[in-house]
XYZ file of C-alpha atoms in Angstrom:
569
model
C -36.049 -85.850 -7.711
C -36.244 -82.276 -6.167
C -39.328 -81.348 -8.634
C -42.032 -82.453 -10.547
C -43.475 -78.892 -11.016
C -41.805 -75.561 -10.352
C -43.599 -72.582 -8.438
C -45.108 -70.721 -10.223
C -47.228 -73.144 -12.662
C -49.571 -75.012 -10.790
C -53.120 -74.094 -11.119
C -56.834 -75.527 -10.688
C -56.424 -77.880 -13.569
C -53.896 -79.513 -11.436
C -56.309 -80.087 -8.509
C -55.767 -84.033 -7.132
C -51.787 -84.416 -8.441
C -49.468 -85.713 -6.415
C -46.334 -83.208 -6.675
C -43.263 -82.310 -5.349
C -41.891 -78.870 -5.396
C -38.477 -77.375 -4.021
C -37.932 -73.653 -2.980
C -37.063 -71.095 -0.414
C -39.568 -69.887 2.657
C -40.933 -66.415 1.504
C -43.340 -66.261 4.590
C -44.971 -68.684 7.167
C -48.185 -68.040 8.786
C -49.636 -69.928 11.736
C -53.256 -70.387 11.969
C -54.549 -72.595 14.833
C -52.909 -75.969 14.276
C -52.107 -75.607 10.754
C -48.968 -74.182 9.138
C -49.171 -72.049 5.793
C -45.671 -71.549 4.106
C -45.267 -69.533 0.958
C -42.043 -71.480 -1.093
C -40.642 -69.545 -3.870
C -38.524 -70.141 -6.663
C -37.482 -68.619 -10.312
C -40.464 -69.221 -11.110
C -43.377 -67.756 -8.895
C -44.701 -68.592 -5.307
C -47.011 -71.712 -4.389
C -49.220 -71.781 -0.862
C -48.255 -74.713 1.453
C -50.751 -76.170 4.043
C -49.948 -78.610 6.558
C -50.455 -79.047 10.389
C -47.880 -77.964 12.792
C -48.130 -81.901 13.991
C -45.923 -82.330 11.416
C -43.037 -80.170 12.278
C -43.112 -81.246 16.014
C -42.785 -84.600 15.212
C -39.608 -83.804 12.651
C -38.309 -81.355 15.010
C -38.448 -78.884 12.794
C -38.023 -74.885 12.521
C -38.635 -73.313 9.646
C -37.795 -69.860 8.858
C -37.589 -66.993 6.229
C -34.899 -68.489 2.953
C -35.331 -71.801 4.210
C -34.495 -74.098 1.261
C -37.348 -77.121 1.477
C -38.523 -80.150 -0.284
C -42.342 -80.972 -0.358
C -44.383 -83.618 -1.540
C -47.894 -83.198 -1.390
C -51.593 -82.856 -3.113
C -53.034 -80.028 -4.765
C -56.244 -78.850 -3.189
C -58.385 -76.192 -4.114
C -57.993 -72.716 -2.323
C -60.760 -71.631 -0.068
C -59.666 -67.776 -0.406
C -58.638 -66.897 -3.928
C -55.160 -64.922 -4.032
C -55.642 -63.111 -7.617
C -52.266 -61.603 -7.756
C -50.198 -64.656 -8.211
C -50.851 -67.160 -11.316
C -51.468 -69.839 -8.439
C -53.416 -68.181 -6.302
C -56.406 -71.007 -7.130
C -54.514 -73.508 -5.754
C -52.814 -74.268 -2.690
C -50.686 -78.088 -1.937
C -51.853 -80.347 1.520
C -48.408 -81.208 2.554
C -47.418 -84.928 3.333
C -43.625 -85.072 3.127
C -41.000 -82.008 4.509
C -37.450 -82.150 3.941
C -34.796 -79.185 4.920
C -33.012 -78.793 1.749
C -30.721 -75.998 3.435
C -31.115 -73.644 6.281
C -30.516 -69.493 6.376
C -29.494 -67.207 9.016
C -31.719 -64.141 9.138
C -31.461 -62.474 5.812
C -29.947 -58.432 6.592
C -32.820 -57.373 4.455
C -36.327 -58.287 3.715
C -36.570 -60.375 0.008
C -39.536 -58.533 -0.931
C -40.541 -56.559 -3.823
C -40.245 -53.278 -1.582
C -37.418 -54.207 0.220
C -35.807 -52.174 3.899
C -32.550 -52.616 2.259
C -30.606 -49.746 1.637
C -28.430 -49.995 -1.953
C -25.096 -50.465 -0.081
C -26.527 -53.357 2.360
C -28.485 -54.805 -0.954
C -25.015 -54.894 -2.936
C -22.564 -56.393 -0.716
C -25.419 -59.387 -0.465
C -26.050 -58.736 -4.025
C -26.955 -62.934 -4.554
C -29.586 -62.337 -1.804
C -31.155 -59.102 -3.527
C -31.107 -61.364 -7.151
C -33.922 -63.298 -5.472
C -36.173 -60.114 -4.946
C -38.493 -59.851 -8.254
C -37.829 -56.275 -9.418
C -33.916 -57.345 -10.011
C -34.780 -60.726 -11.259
C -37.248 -59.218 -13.438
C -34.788 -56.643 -14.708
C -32.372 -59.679 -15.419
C -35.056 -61.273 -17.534
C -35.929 -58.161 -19.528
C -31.841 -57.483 -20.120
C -31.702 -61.128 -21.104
C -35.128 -60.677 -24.120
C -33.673 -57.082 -25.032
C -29.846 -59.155 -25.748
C -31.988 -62.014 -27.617
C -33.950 -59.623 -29.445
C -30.695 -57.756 -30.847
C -28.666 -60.491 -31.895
C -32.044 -61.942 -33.671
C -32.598 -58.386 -35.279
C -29.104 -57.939 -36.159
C -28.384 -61.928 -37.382
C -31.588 -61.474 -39.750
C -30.403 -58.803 -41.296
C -26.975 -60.006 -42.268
C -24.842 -59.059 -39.546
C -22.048 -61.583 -37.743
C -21.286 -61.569 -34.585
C -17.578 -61.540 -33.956
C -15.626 -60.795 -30.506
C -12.805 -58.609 -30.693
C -9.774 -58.306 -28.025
C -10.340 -57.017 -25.108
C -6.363 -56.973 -23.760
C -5.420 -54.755 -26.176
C -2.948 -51.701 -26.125
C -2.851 -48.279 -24.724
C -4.152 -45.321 -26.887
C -4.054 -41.740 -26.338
C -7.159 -40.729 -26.987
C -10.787 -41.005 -25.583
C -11.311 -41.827 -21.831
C -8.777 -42.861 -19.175
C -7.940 -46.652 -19.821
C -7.854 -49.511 -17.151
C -3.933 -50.818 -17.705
C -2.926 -54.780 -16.997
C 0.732 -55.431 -16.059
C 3.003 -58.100 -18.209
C 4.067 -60.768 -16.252
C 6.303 -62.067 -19.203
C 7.013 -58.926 -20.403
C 8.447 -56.364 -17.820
C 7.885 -53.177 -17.678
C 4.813 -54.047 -20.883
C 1.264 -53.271 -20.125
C -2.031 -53.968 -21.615
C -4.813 -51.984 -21.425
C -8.710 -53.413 -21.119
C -10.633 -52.752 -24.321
C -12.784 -48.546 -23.739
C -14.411 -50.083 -26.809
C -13.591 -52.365 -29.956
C -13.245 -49.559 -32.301
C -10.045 -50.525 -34.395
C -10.866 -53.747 -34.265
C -14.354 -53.353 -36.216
C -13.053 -51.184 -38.345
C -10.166 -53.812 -39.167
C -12.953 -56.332 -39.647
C -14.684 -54.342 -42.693
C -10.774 -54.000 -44.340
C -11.363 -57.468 -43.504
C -14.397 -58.108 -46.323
C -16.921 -58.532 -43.092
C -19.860 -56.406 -44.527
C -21.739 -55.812 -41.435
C -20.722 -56.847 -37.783
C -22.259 -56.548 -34.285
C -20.980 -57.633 -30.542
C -22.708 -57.374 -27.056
C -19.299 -56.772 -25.661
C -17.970 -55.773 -22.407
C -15.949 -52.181 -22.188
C -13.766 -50.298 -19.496
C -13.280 -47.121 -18.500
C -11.733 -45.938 -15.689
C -13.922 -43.094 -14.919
C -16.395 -41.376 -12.089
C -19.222 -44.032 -12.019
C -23.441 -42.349 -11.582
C -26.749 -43.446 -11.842
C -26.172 -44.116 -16.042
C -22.627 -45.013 -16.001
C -20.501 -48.085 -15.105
C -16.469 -48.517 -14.910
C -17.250 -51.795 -16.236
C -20.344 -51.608 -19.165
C -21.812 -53.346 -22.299
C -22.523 -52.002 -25.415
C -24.063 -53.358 -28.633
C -21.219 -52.797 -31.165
C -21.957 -52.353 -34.941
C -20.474 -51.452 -37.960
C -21.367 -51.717 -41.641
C -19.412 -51.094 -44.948
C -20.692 -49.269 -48.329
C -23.097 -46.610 -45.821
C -22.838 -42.780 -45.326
C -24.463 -41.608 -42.552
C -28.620 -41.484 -43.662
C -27.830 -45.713 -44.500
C -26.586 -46.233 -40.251
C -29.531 -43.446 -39.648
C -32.184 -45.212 -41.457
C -31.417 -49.006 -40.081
C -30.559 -47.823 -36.426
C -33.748 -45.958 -36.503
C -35.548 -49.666 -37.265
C -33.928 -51.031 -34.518
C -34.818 -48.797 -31.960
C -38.225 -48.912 -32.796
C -38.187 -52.875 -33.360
C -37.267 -52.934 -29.527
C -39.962 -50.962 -28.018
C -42.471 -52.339 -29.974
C -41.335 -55.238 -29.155
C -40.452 -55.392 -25.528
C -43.285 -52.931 -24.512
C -45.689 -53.064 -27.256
C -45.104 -48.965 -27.902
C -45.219 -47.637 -31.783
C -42.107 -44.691 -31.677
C -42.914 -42.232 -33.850
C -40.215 -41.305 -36.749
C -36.705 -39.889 -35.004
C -35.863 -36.243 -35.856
C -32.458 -34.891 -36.860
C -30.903 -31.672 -35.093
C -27.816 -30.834 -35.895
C -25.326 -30.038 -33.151
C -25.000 -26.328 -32.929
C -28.833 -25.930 -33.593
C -28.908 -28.619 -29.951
C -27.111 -25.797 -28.148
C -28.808 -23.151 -29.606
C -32.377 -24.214 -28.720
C -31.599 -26.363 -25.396
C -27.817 -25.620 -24.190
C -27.013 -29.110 -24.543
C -26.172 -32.026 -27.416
C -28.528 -34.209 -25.449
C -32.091 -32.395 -25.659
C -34.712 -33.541 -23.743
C -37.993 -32.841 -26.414
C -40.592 -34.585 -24.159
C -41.241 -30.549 -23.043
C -41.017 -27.483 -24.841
C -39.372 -24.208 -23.414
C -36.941 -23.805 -26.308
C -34.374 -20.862 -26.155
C -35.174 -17.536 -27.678
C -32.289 -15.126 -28.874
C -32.670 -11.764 -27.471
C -29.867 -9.827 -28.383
C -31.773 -8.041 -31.290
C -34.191 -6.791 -28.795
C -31.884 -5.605 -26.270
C -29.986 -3.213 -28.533
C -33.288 -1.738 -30.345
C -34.998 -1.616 -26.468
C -31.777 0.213 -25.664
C -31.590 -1.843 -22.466
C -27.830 -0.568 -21.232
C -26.673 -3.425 -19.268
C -27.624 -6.279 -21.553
C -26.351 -4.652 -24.831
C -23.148 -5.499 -23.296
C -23.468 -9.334 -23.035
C -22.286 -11.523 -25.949
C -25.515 -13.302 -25.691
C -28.913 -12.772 -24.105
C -31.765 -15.819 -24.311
C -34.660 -16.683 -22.624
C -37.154 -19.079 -21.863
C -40.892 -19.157 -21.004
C -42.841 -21.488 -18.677
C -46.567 -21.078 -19.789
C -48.923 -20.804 -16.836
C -47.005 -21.297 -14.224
C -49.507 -21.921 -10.936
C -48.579 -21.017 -7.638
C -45.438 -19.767 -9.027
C -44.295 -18.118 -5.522
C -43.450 -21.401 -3.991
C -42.149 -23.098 -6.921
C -39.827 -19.443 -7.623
C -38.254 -19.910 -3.438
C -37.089 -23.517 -4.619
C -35.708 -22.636 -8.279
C -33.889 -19.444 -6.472
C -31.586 -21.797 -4.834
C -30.679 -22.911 -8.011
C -30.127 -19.896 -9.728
C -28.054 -18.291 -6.889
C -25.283 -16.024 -8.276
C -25.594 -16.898 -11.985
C -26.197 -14.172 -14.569
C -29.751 -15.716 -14.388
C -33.122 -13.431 -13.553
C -36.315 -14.533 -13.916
C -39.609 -12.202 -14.632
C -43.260 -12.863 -13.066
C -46.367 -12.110 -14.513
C -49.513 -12.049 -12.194
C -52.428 -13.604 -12.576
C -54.457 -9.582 -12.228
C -52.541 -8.771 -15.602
C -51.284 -6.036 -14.207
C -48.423 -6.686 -11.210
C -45.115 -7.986 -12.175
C -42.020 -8.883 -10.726
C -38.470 -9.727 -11.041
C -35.391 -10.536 -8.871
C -32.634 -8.009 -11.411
C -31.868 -5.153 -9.905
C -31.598 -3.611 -13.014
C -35.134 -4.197 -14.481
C -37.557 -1.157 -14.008
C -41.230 -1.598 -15.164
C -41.117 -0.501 -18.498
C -38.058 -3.408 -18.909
C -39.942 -5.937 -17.883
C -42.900 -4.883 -19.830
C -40.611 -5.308 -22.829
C -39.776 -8.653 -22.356
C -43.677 -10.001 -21.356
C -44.673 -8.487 -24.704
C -41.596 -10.162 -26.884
C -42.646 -13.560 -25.307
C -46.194 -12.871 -25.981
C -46.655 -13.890 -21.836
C -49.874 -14.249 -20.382
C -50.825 -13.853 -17.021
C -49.323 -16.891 -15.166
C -46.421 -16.900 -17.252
C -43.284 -16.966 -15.932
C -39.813 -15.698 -18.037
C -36.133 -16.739 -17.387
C -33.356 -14.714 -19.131
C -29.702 -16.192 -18.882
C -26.642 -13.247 -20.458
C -22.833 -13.143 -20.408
C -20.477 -15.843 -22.436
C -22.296 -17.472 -25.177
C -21.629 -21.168 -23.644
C -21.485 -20.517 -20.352
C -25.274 -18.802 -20.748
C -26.558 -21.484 -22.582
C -25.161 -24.214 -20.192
C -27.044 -22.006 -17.003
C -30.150 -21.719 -18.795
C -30.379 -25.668 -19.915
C -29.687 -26.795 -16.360
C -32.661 -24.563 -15.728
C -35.046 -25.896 -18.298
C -34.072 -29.325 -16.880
C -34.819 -28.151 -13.018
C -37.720 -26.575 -14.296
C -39.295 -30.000 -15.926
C -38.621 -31.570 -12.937
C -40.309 -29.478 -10.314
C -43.102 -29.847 -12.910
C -43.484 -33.109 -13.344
C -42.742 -32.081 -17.405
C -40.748 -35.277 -17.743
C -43.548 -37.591 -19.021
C -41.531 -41.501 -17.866
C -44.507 -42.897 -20.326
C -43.537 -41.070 -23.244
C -40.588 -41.322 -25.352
C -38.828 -38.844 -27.550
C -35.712 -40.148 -29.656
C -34.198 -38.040 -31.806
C -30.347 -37.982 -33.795
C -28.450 -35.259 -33.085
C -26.261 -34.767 -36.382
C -22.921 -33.226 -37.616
C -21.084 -32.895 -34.122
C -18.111 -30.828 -34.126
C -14.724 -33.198 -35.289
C -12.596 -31.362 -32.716
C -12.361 -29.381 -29.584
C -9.942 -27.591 -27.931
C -8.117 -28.809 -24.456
C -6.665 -25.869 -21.997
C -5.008 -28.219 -19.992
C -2.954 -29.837 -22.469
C -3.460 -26.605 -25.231
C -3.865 -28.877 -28.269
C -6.915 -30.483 -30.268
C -9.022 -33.609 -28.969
C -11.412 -35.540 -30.844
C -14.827 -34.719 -30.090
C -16.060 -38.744 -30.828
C -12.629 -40.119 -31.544
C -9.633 -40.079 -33.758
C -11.105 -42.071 -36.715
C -14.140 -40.021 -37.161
C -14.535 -38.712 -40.577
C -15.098 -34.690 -41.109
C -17.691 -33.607 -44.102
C -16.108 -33.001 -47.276
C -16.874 -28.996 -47.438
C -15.498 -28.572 -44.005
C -11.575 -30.148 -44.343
C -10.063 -26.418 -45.425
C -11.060 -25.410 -41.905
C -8.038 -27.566 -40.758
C -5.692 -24.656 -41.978
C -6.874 -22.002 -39.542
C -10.653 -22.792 -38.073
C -10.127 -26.699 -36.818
C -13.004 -25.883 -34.296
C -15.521 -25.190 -37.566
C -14.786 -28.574 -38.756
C -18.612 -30.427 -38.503
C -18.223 -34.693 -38.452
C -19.990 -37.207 -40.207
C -21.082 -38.103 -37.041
C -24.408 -38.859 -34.744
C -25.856 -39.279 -31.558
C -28.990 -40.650 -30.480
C -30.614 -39.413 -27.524
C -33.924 -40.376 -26.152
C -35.677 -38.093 -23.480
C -32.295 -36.708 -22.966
C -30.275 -39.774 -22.373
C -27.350 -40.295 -24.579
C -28.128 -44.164 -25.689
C -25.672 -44.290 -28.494
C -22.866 -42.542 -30.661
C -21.321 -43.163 -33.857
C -20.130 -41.818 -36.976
C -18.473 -42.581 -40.593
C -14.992 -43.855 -40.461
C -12.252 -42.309 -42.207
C -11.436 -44.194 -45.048
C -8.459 -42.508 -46.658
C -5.116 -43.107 -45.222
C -3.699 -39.165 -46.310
C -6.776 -37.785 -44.123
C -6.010 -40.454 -41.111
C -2.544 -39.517 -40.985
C -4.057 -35.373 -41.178
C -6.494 -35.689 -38.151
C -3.546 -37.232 -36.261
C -1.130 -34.730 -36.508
C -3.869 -31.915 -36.000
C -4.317 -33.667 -32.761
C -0.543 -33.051 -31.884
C 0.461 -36.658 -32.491
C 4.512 -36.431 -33.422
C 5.195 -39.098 -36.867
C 6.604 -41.487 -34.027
C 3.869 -41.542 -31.927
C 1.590 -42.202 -35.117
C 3.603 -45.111 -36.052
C 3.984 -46.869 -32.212
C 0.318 -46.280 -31.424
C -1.560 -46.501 -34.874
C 1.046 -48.197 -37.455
C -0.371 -51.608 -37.889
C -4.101 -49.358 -38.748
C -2.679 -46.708 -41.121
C -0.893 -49.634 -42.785
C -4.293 -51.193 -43.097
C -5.870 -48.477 -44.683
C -3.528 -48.993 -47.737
C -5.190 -52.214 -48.707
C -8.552 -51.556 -50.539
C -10.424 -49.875 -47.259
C -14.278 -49.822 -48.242
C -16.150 -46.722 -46.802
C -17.591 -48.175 -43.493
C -19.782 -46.896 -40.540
C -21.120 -48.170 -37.238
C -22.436 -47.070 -33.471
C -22.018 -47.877 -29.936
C -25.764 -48.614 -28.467
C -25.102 -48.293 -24.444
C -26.995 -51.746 -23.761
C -27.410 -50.839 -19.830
C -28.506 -47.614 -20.486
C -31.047 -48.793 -23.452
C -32.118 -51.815 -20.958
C -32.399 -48.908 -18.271
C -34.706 -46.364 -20.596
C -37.111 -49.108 -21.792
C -37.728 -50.590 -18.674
C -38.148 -46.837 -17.088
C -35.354 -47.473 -14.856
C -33.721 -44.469 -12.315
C -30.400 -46.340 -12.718
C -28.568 -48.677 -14.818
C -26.920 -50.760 -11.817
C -30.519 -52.194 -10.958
C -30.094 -53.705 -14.681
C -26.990 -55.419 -14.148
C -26.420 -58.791 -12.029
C -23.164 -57.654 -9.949
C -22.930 -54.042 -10.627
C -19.973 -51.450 -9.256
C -21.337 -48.574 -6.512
C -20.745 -44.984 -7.550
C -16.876 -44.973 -6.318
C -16.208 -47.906 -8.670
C -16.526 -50.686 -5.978
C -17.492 -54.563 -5.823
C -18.839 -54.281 -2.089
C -19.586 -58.071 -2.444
C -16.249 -59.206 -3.242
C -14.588 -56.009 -1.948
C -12.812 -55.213 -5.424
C -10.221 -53.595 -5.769
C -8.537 -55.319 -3.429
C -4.507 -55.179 -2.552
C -2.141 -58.064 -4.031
C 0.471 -60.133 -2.045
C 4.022 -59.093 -2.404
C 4.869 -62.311 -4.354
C 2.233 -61.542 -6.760
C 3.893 -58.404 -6.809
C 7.526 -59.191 -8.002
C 5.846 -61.327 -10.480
C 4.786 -58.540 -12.190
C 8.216 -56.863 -11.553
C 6.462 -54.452 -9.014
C 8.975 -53.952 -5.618
């Protein structure tokens, strides 16, 4: 028997048992001629006592990740430790076994660790011990349980889908897999199990769901993976306000919950009103500083060099202390953009601005149309429409930063609605999906197709919570005319259609119900919840940021027999 009890239960009730607990060396104190070990496991940390007699005679040293075997009493602690649950207790020590020794570990396994995130990955096992990770672990594994019990209870299945599957030519660059039995053949690892869901409601399957792995070979960051999850769903006989309206529940159903926090009902913006008011489809609403249009102004204030621009907008940040040494750090950022900022002093009657164009009278202009106050302080972004709006929303963002704006205790979701169903590619001068192929376009928008594609608006939706995409999705197209339609406007030749997509437009001929569904990004939902900085400290062997296992050093190189197996010379 390694265990009666584990370490992390034992308490004063427990006083006088005889136990026997197992667990690795957290620290070890010496006090005179007794010995105090602290032995952790899963399950918390327990206070050893015995005399250093004991060790002599067993020849033994102990040190940091030992793995030991006790047998002892439980006694009553003279000190009191009130952060851990057994800090009443501590356990006299008559028996000590070595379970397993440990070199000395390259980092410290404590909650605020020395280890760097390079040195912590490679001995990723070693950093799974520290709490913060294994706590992370725990909440990823409640927030999984608590899905599939939402989702199960309210009628969906779980089903897996393929994740070998074929090649397709849109959406994200694919991970391929080389046929061994069939040369020159490859498969390509599942971006997502799109077809496959949508197959299942052709199928009869009403509603489905999967916590299901996904690839993409793509840059990896703080809040994305190569390799991620995702909690797949789709649902047949919905438009979009029916996937709003249940999604919505969800959400909600998880914070409250996980964390015991009441959201308050998610908002709908539609895409083009996103960019309008924040210069991006992800809007972070925790802060204000929404966009105003100036153009109007510009051309009845006669102001020459602006009336030229295609678009002029501003900002205001309201009482803006010690604005000169927040203005020498937001100046780096705003280096050679067609970005100028305007100050308004705190005597009401000094102002100041970095555009060399800008005279008093100018700037007086603008302080009035904002309705500034002393403290104030005004950004104006001109020149392309998107290209403005981008500059000025990375402002708004750097802004809310230096500010401390960005509230990590409070939590804005919203839907961002009716994104556009295609955009334009330079590179390869045709139409890409703006979700993906099988996205349905609103009714009153198809006889854009002819000569505006770009005007076309989806049935589509994002949710975004304090400016973190969490999940996409949109109404399917049903229709197999409309399919074939979007496909050709996205320069797909009749052969391509049938070798890529066949076996799906064939489907669509039998009976295909209006359906619906959404991608949730599980690390990234895990990551927001939990008030994470990054989604890798939510998942047990993550990839670094160039798409690396430093662990088990993958990718690695293959052997040249393995090689001309797979008809590679």
């Amino acid at each position: 028997m390694y265990r009666t009890h584990n370490c992390g239960e034992l308490c004063k009730k427990d006083v006088g048992k005889e136990v026997i607990l197992s667990g690795w060396i957290q620290k070890k104190r010496n006090l005179g001629s007794l010995c105090f070990i602290d032995i952790r496991d899963y399950f918390g940390v327990t206070q050893l006592i015995f005399s250093k007699k004991k060790l002599i005679d067993k020849n033994f040293l102990l040190g940091k990740e030992f793995l030991i075997k006790i047998k002892g009493k439980v006694v009553e602690r003279s000190s009191v430790n009130s952060i851990i649950p057994t800090g009443e207790i501590e356990i006299l020590v008559k028996e000590i076994e070595i379970l397993n020794s440990s070199p000395i570990t390259p980092f410290t396994i404590e909650n605020k660790t020395d280890g760097n995130e390079e040195i912590r990955m490679i001995y990723r096992y070693l950093d799974i011990r520290r709490n913060p990770i294994k706590k992370n672990l725990i909440s990823r594994h409640n927030i999984s349980l608590e899905t599939r019990n939402f989702l199960s209870k309210n009628g969906f299945l779980e089903v897996e889908t393929p994740i070998l599957i074929n090649h397709t030519p849109e959406g994200a660059r694919s991970f391929v897999v080389p046929s061994r039995i069939h040369m020159g053949k490859f498969y390509a690892l599942a971006q997502s199990p799109q077809l496959f869901k949508q197959l299942l409601m052709i199928g009869g399957i009403d509603k489905y769901f999967q916590i299901t792995k996904c690839f993409r070979d793509e840059d990896a960051r703080s809040n994305r993976q190569i390799e991620f999850s995702q909690i797949d769903c789709e649902m047949a006989f919905v438009d979009v306000n029916d996937v709003l309206i249940f999604f919505e529940s969800f959400i909600k159903h998880l914070f409250k919950k996980i964390k015991n926090i009441q959201l308050k009902p998610f908002p709908c913006i539609s895409y083009s009103n996103a960019m309008k008011m924040y210069g991006t489809d992800s809007p972070d609403t925790r802060f204000d500083m929404l966009f105003v249009e100036l153009n109007n102004l510009v051309q009845k204030e006669n102001i020459s060099f602006l009336k030229e621009q295609e678009l002029v907008i501003g900002i205001k940040i309201p009482k803006c202390h010690n604005y000169h040494d927040k203005m020498n750090y937001l100046k780096k950022k705003i280096k050679n953009k067609n970005i100028f900022w305007i100050q308004y002093s705190y005597d009401e009657t000094s102002f100041s601005s970095n555009s060399y164009f800008m005279n008093k009278k100018m700037i007086k202009i603008f302080i009035k149309y904002f309705k500034a106050v002393p403290g104030d302080l005004l950004f104006i972004s001109y020149g392309k429409k998107k290209k403005s709006r981008k500059q000025l929303g990375k402002i708004r963002l750097e802004i809310a930063d230096y500010l401390n704006l960005k509230n990590p205790n409070v939590f804005n979701p919203l839907w961002v609605i009716d994104l556009p169903l295609l955009k334009w590619n330079k590179e390869s001068k045709k139409y890409k999906s703006m979700h993906h192929p099988f996205t349905s376009p609103k009714e009153e928008d198809i006889h854009f197709l002819e000569k505006n594609p770009e005007n076309i608006r989806s049935k589509s939706y994002d949710l975004i919570i304090n400016g973190t995409e969490i999940g996409s999705g949109s109404i399917r197209i049903h229709n197999k005319n409309i399919q074939n339609l979007i496909f050709k406007y996205l320069g797909l030749s009749e052969k391509e259609i049938e070798s890529k997509f066949g076996f799906f437009i064939k489907a669509l001929e039998y009976g295909t119900p209006p359906h619906g569904g959404i991608a949730l990004g599980l690390d990234r939902l895990i990551n927001m919840i939990e008030g994470g900085d990054d989604i890798k400290n939510f998942i047990a062997f993550p990839k670094n940021n160039y798409g690396k296992d430093l662990m088990i050093k993958a990718p690695s190189t293959l052997e040249k027999k393995q090689l001309k197996e797979l008809h590679f010379r």
